[in-house]
Short mmCIF file of N, CA and C in Angstrom, two decimals:
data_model
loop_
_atom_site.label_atom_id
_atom_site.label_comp_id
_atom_site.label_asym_id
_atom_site.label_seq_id
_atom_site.Cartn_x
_atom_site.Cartn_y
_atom_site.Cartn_z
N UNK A 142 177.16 79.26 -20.84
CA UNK A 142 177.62 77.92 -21.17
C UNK A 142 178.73 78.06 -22.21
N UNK A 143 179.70 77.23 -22.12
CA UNK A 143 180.94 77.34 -22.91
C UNK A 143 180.81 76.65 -24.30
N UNK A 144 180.95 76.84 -25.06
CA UNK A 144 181.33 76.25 -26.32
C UNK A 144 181.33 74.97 -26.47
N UNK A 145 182.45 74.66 -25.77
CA UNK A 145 182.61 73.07 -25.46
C UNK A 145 181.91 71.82 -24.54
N UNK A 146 180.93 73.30 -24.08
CA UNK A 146 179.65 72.17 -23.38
C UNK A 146 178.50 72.19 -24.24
N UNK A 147 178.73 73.12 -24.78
CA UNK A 147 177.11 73.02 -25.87
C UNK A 147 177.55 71.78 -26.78
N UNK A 148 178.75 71.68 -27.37
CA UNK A 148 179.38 70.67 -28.31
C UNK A 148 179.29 69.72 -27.57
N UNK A 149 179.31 69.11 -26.28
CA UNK A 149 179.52 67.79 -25.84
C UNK A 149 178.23 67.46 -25.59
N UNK A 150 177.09 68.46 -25.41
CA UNK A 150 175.44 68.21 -25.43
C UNK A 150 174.51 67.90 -26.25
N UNK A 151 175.69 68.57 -27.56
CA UNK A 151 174.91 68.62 -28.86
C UNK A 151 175.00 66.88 -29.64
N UNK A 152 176.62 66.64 -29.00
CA UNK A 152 176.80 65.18 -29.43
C UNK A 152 175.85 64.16 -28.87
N UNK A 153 175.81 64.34 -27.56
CA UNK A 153 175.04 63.47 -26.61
C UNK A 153 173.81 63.17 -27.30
N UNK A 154 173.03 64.60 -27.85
CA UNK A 154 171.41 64.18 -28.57
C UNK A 154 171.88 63.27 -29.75
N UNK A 155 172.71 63.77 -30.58
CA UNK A 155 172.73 63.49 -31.68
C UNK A 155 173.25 61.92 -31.80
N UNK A 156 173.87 61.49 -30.84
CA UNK A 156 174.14 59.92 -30.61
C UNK A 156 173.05 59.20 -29.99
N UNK A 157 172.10 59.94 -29.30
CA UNK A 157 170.97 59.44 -29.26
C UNK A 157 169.80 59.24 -29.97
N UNK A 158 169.92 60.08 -31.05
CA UNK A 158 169.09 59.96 -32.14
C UNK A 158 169.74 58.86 -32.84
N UNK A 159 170.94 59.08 -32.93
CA UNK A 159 171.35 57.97 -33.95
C UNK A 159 171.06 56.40 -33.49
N UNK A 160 171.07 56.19 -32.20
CA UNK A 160 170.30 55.18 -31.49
C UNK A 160 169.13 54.77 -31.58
N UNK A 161 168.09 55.81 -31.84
CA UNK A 161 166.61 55.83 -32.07
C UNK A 161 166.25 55.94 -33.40
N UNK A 162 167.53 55.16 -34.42
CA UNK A 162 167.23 55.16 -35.98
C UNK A 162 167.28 56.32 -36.80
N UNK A 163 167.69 57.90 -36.43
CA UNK A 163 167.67 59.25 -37.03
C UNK A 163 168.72 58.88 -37.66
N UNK A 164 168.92 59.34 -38.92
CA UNK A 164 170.44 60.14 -39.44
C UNK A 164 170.58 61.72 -39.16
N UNK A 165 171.59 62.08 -38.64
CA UNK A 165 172.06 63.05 -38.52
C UNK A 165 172.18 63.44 -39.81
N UNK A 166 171.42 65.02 -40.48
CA UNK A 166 171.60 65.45 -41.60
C UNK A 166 172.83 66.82 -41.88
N UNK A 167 172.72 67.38 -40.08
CA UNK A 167 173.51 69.03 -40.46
C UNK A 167 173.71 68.63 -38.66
N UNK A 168 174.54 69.60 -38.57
CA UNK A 168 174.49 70.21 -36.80
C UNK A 168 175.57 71.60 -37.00
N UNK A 169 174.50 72.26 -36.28
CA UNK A 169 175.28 73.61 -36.20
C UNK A 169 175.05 74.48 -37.26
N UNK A 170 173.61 74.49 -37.99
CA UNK A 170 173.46 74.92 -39.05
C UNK A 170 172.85 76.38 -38.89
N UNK A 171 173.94 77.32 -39.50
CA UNK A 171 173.02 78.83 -39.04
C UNK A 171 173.41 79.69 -40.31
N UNK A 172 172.62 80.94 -40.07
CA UNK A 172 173.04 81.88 -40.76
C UNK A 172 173.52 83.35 -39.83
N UNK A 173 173.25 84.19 -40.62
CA UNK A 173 173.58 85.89 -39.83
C UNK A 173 172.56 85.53 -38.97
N UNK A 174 171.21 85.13 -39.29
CA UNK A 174 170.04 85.95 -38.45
C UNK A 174 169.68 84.92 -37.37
N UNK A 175 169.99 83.25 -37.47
CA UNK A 175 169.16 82.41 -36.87
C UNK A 175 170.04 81.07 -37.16
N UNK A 176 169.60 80.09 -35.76
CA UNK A 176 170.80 78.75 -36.24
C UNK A 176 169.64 77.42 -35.77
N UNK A 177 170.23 76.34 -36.10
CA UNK A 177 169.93 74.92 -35.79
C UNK A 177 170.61 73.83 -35.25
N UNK A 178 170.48 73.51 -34.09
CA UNK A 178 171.69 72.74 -33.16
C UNK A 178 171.81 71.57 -34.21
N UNK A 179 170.39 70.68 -34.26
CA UNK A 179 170.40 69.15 -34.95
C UNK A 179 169.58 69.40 -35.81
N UNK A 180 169.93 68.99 -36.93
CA UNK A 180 169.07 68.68 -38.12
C UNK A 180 169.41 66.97 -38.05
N UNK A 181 168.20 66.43 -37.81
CA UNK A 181 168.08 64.90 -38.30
C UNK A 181 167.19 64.23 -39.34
N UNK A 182 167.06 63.25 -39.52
CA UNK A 182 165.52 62.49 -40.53
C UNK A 182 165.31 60.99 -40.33
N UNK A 183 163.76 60.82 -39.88
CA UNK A 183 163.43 59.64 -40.15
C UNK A 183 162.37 59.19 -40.50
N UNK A 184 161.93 58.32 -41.29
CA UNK A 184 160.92 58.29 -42.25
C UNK A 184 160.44 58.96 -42.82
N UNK A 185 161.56 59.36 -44.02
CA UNK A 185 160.82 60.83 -44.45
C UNK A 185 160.33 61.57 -43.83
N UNK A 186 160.97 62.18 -42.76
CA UNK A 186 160.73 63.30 -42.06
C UNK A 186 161.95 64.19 -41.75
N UNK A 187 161.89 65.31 -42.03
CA UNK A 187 163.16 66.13 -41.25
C UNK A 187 162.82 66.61 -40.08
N UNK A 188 163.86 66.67 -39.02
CA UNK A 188 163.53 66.94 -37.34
C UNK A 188 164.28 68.37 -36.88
N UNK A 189 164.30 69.44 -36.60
CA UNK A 189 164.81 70.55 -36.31
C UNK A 189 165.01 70.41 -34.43
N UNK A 190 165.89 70.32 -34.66
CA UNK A 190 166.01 69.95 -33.02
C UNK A 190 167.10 71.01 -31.93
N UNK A 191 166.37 71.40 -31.38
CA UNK A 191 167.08 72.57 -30.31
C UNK A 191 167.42 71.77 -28.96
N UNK A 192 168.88 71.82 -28.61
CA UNK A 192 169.70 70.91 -27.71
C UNK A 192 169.41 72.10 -26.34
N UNK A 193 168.67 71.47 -25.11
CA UNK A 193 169.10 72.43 -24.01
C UNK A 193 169.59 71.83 -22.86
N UNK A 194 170.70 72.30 -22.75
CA UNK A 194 171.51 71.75 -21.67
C UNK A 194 171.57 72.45 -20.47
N UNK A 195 171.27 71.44 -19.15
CA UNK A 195 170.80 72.13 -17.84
C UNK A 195 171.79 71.29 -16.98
N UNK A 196 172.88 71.98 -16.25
CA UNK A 196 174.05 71.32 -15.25
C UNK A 196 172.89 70.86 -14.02
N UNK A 197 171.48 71.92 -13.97
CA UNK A 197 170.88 70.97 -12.46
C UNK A 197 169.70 71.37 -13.11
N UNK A 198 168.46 70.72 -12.04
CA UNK A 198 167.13 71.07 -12.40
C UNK A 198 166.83 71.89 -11.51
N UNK A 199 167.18 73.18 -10.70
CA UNK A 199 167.27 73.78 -9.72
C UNK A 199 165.67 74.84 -10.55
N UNK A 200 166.37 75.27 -11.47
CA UNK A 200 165.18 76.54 -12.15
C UNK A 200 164.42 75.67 -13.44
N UNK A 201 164.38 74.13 -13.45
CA UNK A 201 163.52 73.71 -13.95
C UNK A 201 164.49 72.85 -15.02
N UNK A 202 163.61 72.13 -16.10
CA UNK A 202 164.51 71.30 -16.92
C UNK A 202 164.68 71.87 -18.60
N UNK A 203 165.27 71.24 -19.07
CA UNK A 203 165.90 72.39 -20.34
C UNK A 203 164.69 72.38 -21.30
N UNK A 204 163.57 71.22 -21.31
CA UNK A 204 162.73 71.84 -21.49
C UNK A 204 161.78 72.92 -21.94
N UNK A 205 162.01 72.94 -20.34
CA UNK A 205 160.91 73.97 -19.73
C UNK A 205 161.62 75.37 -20.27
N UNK A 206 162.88 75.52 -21.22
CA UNK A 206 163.12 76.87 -21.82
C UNK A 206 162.69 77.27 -23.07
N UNK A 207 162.20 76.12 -23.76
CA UNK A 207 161.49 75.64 -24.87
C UNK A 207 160.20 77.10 -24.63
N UNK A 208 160.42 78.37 -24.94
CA UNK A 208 158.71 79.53 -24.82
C UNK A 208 158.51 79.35 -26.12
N UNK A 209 157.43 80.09 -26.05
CA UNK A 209 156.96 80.71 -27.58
C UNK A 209 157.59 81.54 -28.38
N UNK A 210 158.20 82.58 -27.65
CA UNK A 210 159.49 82.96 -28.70
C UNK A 210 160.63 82.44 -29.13
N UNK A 211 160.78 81.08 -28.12
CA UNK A 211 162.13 80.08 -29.06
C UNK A 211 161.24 79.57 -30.03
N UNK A 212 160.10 78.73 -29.93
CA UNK A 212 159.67 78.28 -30.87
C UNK A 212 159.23 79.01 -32.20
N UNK A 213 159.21 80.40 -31.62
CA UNK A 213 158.95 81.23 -33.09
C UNK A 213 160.44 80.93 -34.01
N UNK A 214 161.33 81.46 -32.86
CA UNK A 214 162.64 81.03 -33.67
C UNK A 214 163.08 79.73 -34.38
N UNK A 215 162.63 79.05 -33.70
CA UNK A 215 162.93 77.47 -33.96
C UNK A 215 162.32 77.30 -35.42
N UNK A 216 161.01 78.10 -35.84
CA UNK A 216 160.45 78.28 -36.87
C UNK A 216 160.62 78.45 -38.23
N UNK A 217 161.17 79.87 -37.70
CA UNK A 217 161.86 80.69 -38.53
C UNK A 217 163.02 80.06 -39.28
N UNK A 218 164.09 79.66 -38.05
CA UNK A 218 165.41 78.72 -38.37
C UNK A 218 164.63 77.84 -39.76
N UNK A 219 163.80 76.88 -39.38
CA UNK A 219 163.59 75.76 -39.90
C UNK A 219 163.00 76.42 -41.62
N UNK A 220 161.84 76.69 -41.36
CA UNK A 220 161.83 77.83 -42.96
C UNK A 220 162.69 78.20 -43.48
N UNK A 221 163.60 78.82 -43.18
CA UNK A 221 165.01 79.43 -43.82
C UNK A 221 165.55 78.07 -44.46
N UNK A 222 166.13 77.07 -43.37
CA UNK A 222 166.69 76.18 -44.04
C UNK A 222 165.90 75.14 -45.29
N UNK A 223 164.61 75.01 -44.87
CA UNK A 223 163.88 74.22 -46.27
C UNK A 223 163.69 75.12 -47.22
N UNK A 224 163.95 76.68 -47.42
CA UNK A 224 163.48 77.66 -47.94
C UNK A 224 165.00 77.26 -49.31
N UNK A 225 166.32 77.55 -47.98
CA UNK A 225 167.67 77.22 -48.81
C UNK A 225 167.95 75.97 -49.36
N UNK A 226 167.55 74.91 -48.92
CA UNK A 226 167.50 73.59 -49.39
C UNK A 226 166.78 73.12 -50.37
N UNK A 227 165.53 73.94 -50.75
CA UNK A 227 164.50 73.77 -51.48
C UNK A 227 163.48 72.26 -51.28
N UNK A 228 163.78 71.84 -50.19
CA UNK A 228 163.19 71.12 -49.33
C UNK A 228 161.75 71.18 -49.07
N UNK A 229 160.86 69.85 -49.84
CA UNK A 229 159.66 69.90 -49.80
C UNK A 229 158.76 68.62 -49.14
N UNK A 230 159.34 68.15 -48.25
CA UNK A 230 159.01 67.49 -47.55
C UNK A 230 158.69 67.95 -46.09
N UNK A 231 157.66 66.59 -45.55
CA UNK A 231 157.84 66.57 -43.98
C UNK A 231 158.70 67.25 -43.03
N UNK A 232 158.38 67.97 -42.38
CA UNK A 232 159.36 68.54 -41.11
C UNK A 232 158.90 68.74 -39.70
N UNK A 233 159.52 69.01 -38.33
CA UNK A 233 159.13 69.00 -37.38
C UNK A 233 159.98 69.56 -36.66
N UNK A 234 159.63 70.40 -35.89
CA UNK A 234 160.42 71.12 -34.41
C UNK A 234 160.23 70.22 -33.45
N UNK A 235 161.39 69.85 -32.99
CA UNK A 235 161.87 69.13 -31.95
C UNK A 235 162.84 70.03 -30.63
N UNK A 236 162.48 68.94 -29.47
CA UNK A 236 163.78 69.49 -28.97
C UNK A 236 163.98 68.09 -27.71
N UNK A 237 165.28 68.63 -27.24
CA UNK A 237 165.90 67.35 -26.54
C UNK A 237 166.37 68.29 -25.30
N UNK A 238 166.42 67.61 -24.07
CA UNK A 238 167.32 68.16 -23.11
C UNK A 238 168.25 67.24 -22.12
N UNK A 239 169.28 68.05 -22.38
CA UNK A 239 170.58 66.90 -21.78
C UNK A 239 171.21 67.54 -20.26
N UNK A 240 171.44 66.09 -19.84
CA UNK A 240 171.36 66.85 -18.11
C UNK A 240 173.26 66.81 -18.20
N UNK A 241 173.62 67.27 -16.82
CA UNK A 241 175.02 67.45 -16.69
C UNK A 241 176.34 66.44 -16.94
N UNK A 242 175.60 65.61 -16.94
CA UNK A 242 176.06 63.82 -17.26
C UNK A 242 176.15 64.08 -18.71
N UNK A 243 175.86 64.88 -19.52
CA UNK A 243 175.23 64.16 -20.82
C UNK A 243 174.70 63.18 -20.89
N UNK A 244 173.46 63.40 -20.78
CA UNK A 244 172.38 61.87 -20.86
C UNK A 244 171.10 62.89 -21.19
N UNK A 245 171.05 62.12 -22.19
CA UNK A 245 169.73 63.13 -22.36
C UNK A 245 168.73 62.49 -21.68
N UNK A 246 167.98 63.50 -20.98
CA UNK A 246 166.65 63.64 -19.85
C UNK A 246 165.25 63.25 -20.45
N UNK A 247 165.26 63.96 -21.47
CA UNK A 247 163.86 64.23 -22.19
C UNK A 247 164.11 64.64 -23.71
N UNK A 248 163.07 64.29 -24.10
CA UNK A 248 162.56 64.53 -25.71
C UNK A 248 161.38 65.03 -26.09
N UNK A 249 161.31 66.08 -26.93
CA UNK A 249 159.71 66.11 -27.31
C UNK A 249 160.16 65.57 -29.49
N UNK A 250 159.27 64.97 -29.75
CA UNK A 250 159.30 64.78 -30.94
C UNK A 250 158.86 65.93 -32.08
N UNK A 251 157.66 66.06 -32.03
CA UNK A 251 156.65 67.06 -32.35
C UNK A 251 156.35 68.80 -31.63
N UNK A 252 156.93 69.37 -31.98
CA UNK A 252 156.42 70.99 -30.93
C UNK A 252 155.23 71.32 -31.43
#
């Protein structure tokens, strides 16, 4: 996937959150070892959100790429950043998946 489709997927969630009352806090937040597509918040909550973008549902939906070793990562990411932020609040792994349209398909709130 090109650059400029992850960026036009990443917008798509993130205008949809902003629809569903989130503020967008970060996007694109990484370091050497590990990154974060969307950082959002709502009601005192921060949302760690991994954007997967699927042109078809041929090998399933973006989802369904959501394993246990992204979510370890997704983890990890998210620790690091409340670790650097000193961030002591609420948080949550999320993820969103946006179909070829940009429209996002699906949401999970909570992982």
């Amino acid at each position: 996937m090109s650059t400029k489709i992850g960026n036009q997927a990443e917008n798509a969630a993130a205008a949809f959150l902003q629809e569903k009352g989130y503020k967008i806090v970060d996007r694109n937040w990484r370091t050497r070892v590990c990154e974060i597509d969307v950082i959002a918040k709502k009601n005192h909550t921060i949302f760690f959100i991994e954007v997967k973008y699927r042109s078809s549902q041929r090998q399933g939906g973006g989802l369904d790429y959501i394993t246990p070793k992204k979510l370890q990562q997704m983890s990890f990411a998210a620790e690091n950043w409340v670790q650097e932020h000193a961030y002591s609040g609420d948080y949550q792994l999320s993820a969103i998946a946006v179909s070829r349209d940009f429209i996002v398909t699906d949401h999970i709130v909570d992982l």
